[in-house]
PDB file of C-alpha atoms in Angstrom:
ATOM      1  CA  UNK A 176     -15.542   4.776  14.332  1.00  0.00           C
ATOM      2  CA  UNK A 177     -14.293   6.468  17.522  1.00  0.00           C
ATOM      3  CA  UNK A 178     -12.282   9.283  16.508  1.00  0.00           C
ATOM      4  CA  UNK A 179      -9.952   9.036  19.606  1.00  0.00           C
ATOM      5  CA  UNK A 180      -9.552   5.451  19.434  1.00  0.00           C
ATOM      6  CA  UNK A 181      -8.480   5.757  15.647  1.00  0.00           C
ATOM      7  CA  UNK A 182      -6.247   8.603  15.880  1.00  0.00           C
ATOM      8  CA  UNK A 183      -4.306   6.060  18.409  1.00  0.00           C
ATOM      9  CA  UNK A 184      -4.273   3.340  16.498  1.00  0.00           C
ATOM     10  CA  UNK A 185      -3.494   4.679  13.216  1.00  0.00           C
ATOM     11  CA  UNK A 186      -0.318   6.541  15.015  1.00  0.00           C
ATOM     12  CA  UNK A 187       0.556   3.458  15.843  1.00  0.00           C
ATOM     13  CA  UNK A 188       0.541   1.676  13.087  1.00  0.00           C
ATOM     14  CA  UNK A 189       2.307   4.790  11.222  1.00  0.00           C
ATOM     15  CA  UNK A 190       5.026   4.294  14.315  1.00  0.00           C
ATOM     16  CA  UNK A 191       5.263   0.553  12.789  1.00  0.00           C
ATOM     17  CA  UNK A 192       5.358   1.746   9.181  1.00  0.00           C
ATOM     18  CA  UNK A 193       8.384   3.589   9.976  1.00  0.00           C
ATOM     19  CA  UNK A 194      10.005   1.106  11.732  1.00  0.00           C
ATOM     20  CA  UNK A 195       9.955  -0.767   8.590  1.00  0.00           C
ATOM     21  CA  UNK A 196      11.621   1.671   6.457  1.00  0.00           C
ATOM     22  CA  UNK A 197      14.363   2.287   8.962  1.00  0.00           C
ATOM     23  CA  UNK A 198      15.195  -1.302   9.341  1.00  0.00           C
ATOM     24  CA  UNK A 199      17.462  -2.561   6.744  1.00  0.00           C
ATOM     25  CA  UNK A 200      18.256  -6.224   8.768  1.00  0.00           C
ATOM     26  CA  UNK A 201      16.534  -9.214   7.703  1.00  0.00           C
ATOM     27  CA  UNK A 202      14.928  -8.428   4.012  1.00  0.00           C
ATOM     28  CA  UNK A 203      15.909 -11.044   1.045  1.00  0.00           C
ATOM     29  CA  UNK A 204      15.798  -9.427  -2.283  1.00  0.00           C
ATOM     30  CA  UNK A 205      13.068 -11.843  -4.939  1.00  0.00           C
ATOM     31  CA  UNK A 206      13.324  -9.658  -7.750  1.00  0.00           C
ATOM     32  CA  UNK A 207      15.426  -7.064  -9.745  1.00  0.00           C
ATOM     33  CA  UNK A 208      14.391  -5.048 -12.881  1.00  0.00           C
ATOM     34  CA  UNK A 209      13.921  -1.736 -14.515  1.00  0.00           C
ATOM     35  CA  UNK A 210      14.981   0.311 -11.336  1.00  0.00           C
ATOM     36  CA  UNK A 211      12.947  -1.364  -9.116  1.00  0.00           C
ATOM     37  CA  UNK A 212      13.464  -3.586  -5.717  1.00  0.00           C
ATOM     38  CA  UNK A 213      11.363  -6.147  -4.171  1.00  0.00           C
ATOM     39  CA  UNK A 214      12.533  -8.067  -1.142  1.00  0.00           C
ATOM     40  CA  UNK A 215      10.941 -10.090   2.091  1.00  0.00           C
ATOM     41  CA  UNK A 216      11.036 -10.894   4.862  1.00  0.00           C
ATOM     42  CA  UNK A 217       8.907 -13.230   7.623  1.00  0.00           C
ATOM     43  CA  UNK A 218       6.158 -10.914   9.124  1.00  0.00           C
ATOM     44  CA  UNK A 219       5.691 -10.484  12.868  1.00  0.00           C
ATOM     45  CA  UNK A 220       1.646 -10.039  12.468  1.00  0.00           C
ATOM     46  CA  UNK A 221       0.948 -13.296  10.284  1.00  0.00           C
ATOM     47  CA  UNK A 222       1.816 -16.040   9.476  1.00  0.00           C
ATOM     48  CA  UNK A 223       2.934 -14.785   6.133  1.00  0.00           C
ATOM     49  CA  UNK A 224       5.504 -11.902   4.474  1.00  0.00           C
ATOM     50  CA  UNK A 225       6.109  -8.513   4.870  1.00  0.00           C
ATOM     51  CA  UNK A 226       7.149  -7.195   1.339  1.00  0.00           C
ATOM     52  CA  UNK A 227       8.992  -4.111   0.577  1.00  0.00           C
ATOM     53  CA  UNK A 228       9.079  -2.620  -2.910  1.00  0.00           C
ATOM     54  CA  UNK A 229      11.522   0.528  -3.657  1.00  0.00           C
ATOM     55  CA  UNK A 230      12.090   2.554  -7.131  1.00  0.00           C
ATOM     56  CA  UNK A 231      12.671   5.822  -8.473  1.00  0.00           C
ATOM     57  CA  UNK A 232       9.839   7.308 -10.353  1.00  0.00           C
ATOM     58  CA  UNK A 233      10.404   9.968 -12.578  1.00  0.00           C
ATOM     59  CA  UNK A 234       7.875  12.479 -11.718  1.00  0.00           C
ATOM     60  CA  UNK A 235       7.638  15.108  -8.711  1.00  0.00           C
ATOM     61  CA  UNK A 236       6.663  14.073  -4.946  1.00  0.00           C
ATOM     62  CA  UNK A 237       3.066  15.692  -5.688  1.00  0.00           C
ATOM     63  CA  UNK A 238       2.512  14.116  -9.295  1.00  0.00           C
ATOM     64  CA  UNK A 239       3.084  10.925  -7.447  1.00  0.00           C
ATOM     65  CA  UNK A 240       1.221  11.236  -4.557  1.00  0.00           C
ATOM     66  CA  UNK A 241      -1.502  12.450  -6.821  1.00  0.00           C
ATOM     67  CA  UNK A 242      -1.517   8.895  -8.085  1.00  0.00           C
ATOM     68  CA  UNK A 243      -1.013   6.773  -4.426  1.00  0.00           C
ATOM     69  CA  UNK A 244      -2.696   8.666  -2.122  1.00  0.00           C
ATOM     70  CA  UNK A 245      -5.527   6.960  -0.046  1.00  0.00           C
ATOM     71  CA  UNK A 246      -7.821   9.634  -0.083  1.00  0.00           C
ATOM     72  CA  UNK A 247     -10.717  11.621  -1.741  1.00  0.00           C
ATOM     73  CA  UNK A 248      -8.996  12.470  -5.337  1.00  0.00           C
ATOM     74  CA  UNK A 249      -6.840  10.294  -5.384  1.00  0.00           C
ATOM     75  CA  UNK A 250      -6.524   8.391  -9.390  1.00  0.00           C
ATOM     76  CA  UNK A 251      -5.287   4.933  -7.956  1.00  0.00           C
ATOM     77  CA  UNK A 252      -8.490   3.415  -9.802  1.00  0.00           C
ATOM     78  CA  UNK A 253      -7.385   5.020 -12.762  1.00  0.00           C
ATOM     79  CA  UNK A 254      -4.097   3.004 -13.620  1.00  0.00           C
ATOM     80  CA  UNK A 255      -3.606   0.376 -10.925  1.00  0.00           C
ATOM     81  CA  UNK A 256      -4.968  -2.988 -12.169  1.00  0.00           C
ATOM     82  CA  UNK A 257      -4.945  -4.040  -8.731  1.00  0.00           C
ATOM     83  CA  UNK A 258      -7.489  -1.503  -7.852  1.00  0.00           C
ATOM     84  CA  UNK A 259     -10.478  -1.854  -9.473  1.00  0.00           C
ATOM     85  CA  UNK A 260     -12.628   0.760  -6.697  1.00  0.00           C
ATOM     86  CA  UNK A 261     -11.724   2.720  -3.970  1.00  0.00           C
ATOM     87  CA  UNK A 262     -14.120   4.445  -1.669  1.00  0.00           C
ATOM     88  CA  UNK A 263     -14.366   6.759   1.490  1.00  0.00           C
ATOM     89  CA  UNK A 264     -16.112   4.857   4.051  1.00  0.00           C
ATOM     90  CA  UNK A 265     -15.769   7.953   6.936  1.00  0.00           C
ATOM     91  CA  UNK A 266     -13.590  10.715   6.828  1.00  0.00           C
ATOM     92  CA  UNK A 267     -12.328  11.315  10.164  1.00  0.00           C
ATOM     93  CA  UNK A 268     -10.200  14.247   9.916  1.00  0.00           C
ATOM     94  CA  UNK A 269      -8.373  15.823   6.935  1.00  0.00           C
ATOM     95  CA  UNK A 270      -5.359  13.032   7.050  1.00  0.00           C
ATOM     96  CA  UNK A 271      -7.113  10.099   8.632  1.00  0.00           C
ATOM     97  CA  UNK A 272     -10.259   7.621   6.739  1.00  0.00           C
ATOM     98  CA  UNK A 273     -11.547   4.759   6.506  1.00  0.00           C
ATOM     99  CA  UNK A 274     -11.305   3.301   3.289  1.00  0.00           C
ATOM    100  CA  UNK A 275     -12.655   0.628   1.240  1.00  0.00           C
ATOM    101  CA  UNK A 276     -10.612  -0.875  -2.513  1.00  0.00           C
ATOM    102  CA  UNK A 277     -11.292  -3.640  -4.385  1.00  0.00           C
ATOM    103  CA  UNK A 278      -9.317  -5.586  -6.607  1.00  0.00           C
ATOM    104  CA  UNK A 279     -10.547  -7.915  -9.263  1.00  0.00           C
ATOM    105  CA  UNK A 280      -9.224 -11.424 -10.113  1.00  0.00           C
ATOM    106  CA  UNK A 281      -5.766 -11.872 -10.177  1.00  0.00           C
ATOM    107  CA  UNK A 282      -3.034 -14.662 -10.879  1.00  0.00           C
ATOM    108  CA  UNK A 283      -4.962 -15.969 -13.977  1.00  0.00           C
ATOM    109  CA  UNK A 284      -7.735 -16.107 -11.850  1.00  0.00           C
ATOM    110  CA  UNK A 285      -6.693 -18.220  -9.037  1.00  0.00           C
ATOM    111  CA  UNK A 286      -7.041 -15.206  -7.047  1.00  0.00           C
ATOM    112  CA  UNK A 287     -10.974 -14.268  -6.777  1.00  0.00           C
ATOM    113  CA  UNK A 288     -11.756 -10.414  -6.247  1.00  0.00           C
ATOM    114  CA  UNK A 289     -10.972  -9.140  -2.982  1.00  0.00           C
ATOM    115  CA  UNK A 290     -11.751  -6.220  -0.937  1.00  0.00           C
ATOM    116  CA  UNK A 291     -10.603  -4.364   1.830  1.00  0.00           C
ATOM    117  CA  UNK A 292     -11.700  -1.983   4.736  1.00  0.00           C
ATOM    118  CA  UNK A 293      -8.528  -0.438   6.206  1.00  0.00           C
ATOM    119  CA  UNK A 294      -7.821   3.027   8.826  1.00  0.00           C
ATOM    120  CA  UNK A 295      -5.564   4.780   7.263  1.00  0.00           C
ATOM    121  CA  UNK A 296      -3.098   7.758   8.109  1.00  0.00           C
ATOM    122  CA  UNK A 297      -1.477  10.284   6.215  1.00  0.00           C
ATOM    123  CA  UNK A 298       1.793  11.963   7.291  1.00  0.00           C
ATOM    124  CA  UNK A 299       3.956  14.474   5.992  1.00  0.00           C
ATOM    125  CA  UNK A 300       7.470  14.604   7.607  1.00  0.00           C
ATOM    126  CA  UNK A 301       9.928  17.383   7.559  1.00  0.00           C
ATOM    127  CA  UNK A 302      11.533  16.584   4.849  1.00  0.00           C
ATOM    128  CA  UNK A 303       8.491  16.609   2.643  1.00  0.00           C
ATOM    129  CA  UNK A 304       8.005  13.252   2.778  1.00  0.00           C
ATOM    130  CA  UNK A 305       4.728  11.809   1.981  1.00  0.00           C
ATOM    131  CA  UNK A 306       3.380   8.820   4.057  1.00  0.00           C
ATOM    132  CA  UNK A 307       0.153   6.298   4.058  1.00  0.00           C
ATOM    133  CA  UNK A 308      -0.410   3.857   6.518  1.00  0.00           C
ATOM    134  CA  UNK A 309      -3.193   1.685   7.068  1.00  0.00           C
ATOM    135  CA  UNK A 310      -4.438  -1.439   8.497  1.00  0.00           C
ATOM    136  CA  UNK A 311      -7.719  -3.282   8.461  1.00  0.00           C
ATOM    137  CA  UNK A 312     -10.498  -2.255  10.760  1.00  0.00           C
ATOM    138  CA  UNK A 313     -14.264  -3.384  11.028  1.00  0.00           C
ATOM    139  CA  UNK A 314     -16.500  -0.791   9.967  1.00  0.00           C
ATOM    140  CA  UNK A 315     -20.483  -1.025   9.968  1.00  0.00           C
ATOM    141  CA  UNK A 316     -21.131   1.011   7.383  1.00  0.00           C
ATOM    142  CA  UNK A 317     -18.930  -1.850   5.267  1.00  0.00           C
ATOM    143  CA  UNK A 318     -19.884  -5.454   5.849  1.00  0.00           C
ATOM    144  CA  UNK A 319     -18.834  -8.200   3.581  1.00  0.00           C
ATOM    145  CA  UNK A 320     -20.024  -7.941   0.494  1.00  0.00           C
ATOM    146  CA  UNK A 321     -21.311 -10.793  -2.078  1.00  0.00           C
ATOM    147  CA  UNK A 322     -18.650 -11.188  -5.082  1.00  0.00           C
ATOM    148  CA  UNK A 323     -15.764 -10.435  -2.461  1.00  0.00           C
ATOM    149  CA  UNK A 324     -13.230 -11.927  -0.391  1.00  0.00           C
ATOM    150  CA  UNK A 325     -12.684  -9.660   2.356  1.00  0.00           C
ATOM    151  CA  UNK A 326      -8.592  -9.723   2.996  1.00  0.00           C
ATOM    152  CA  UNK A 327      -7.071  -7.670   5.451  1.00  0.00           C
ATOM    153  CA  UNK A 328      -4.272  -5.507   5.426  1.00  0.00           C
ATOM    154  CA  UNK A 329      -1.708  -5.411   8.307  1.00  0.00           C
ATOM    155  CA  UNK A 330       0.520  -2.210   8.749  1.00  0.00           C
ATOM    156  CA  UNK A 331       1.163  -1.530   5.794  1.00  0.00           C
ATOM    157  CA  UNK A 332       2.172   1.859   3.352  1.00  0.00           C
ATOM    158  CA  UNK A 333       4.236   3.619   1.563  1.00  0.00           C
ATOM    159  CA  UNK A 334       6.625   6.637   1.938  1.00  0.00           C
ATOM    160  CA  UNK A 335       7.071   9.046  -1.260  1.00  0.00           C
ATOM    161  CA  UNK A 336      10.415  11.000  -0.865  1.00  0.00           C
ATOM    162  CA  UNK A 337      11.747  13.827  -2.242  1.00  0.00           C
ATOM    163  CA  UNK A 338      15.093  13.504  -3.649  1.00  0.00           C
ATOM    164  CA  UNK A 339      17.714  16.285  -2.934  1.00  0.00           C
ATOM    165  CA  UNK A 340      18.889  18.403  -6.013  1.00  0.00           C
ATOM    166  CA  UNK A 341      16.696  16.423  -8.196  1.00  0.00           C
ATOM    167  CA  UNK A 342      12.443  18.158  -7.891  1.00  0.00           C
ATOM    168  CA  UNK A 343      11.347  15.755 -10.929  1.00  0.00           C
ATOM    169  CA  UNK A 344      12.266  12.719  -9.334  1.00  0.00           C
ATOM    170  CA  UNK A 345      10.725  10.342  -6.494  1.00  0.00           C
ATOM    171  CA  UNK A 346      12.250   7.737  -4.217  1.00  0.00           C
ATOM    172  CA  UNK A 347       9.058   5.806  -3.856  1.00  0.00           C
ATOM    173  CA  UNK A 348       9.272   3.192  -0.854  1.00  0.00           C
ATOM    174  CA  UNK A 349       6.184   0.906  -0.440  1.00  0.00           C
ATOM    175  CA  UNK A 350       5.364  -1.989   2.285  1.00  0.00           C
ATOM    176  CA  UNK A 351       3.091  -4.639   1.827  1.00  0.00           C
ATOM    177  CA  UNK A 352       1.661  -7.194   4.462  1.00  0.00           C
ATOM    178  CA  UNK A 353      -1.478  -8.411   3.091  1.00  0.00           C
ATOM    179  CA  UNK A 354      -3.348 -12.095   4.188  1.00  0.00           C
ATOM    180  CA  UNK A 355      -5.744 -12.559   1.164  1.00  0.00           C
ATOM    181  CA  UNK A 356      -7.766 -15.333   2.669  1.00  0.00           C
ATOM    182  CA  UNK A 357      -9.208 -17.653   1.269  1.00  0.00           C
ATOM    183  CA  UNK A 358      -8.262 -21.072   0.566  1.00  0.00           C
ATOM    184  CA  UNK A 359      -4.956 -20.020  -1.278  1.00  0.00           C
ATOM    185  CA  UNK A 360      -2.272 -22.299  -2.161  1.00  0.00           C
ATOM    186  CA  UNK A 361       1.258 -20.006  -0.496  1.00  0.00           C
ATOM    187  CA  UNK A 362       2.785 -20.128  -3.543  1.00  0.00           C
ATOM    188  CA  UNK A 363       0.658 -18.936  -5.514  1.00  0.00           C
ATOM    189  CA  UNK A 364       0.682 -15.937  -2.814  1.00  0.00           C
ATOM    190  CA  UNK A 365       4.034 -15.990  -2.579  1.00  0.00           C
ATOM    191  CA  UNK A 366       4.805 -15.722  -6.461  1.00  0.00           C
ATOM    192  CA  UNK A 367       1.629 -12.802  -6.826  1.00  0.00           C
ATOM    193  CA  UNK A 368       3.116 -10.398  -5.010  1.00  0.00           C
ATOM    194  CA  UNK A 369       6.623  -9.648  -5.863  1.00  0.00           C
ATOM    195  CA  UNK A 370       5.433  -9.669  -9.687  1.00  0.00           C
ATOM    196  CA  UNK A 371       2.193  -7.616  -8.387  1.00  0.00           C
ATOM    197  CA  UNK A 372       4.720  -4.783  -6.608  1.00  0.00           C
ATOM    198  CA  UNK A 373       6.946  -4.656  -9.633  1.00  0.00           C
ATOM    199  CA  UNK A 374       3.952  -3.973 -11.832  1.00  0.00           C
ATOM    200  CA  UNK A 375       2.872  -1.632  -9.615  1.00  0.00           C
ATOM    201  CA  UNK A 376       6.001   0.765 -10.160  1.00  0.00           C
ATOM    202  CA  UNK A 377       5.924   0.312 -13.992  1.00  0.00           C
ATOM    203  CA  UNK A 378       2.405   1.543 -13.998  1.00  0.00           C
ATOM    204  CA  UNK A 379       2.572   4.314 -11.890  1.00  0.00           C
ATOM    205  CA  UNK A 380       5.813   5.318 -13.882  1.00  0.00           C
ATOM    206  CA  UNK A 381       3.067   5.068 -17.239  1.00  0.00           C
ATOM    207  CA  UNK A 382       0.598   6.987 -14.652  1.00  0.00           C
ATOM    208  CA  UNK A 383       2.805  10.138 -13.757  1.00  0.00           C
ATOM    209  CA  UNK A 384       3.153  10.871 -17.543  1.00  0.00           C
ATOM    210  CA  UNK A 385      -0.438  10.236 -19.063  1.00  0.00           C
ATOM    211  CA  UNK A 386      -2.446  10.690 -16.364  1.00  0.00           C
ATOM    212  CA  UNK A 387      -0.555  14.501 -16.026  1.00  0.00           C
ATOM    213  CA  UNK A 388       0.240  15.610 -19.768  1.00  0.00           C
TER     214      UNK A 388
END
């Protein structure tokens, strides 16, 4: 992949990203619990929803970025049953890939195993925040593969922030805006999702303390 043309795009996309977090208008909250908030709202890139999960995890920035991060190292595959591989397709700099994950079934199976080829940017702001932002690309090293529906992430990420006066704790803020494809009914989208993001903060709080001690 041109590494001038992805550097653009991916700063773009990480411009979105933050535009995201900073705009509190609009989202509808579709589930509560255990610390953890996941709300909607319509997305502006398809016709489906932009979802935005937010929790504290009780570990430090780094333990928990050890655990997210969409890069070389990273231990995503390790606890995320959403994640069943993750690969580096091309390393274009230190902070910006392109990536490959798979997921398995999902939704009692209604959901056949996906996978998807993303760009994705890391940032680190000056607060020590922690950032990953990504959205589907075409690679040629990475053509559909048999066994897989190819989905395809629009901007997307998270942001892992530091919490003043307290170095053990995270606020972790994630966005997802995912079309699986497919011949899938919406609800059954629509209901996978939210439960998918709130089991994705109750693992990663297991993660932190197993995948560390």
């Amino acid at each position: 992949m041109d590494p001038a043309l992805a550097a653009q795009m991916s700063e773009e996309v990480a411009e979105k990203v933050l535009k995201y977090r900073r705009d509190e208008s609009g989202w509808k909250i579709c589930r509560e619990g255990n610390g953890v908030s996941v709300s909607w709202r319509p997305s502006m890139e398809f016709p489906g929803n932009l979802y935005r999960g937010e929790g504290i995890v009780n570990a430090t920035p780094e333990k928990v970025w050890g655990c997210i991060k969409p890069l070389a190292g990273t231990l995503r595959d390790k606890w995320d049953e959403n994640v069943s591989s993750f690969e580096i397709i091309e390393s274009l700099t230190d902070m910006l890939c392109v990536s490959r994950t798979a997921s398995s079934s999902a939704a009692m199976k209604l959901i056949s195993p996906r996978d998807f080829v993303d760009l994705v940017l890391v940032k680190k702001y000056e607060d020590g925040t922690l950032s990953s932002n990504a959205i589907n690309v075409e690679h040629p090293s990475c053509p559909p593969k048999p066994g897989y529906v190819r989905g395809f992430n629009h901007p997307c990420g998270c942001f892992c922030e530091p919490l003043p006066g307290e170095p053990d704790k995270t606020n972790l803020v994630t966005f997802f805006q995912t079309d699986l494809s497919g011949y899938l009914p919406r609800s059954v989208v629509d209901s996978f999702f939210p439960r998918s993001m709130a089991g994705f903060y109750a693992n990663l709080e297991k993660a932190v303390r197993t995948l560390y001690d």
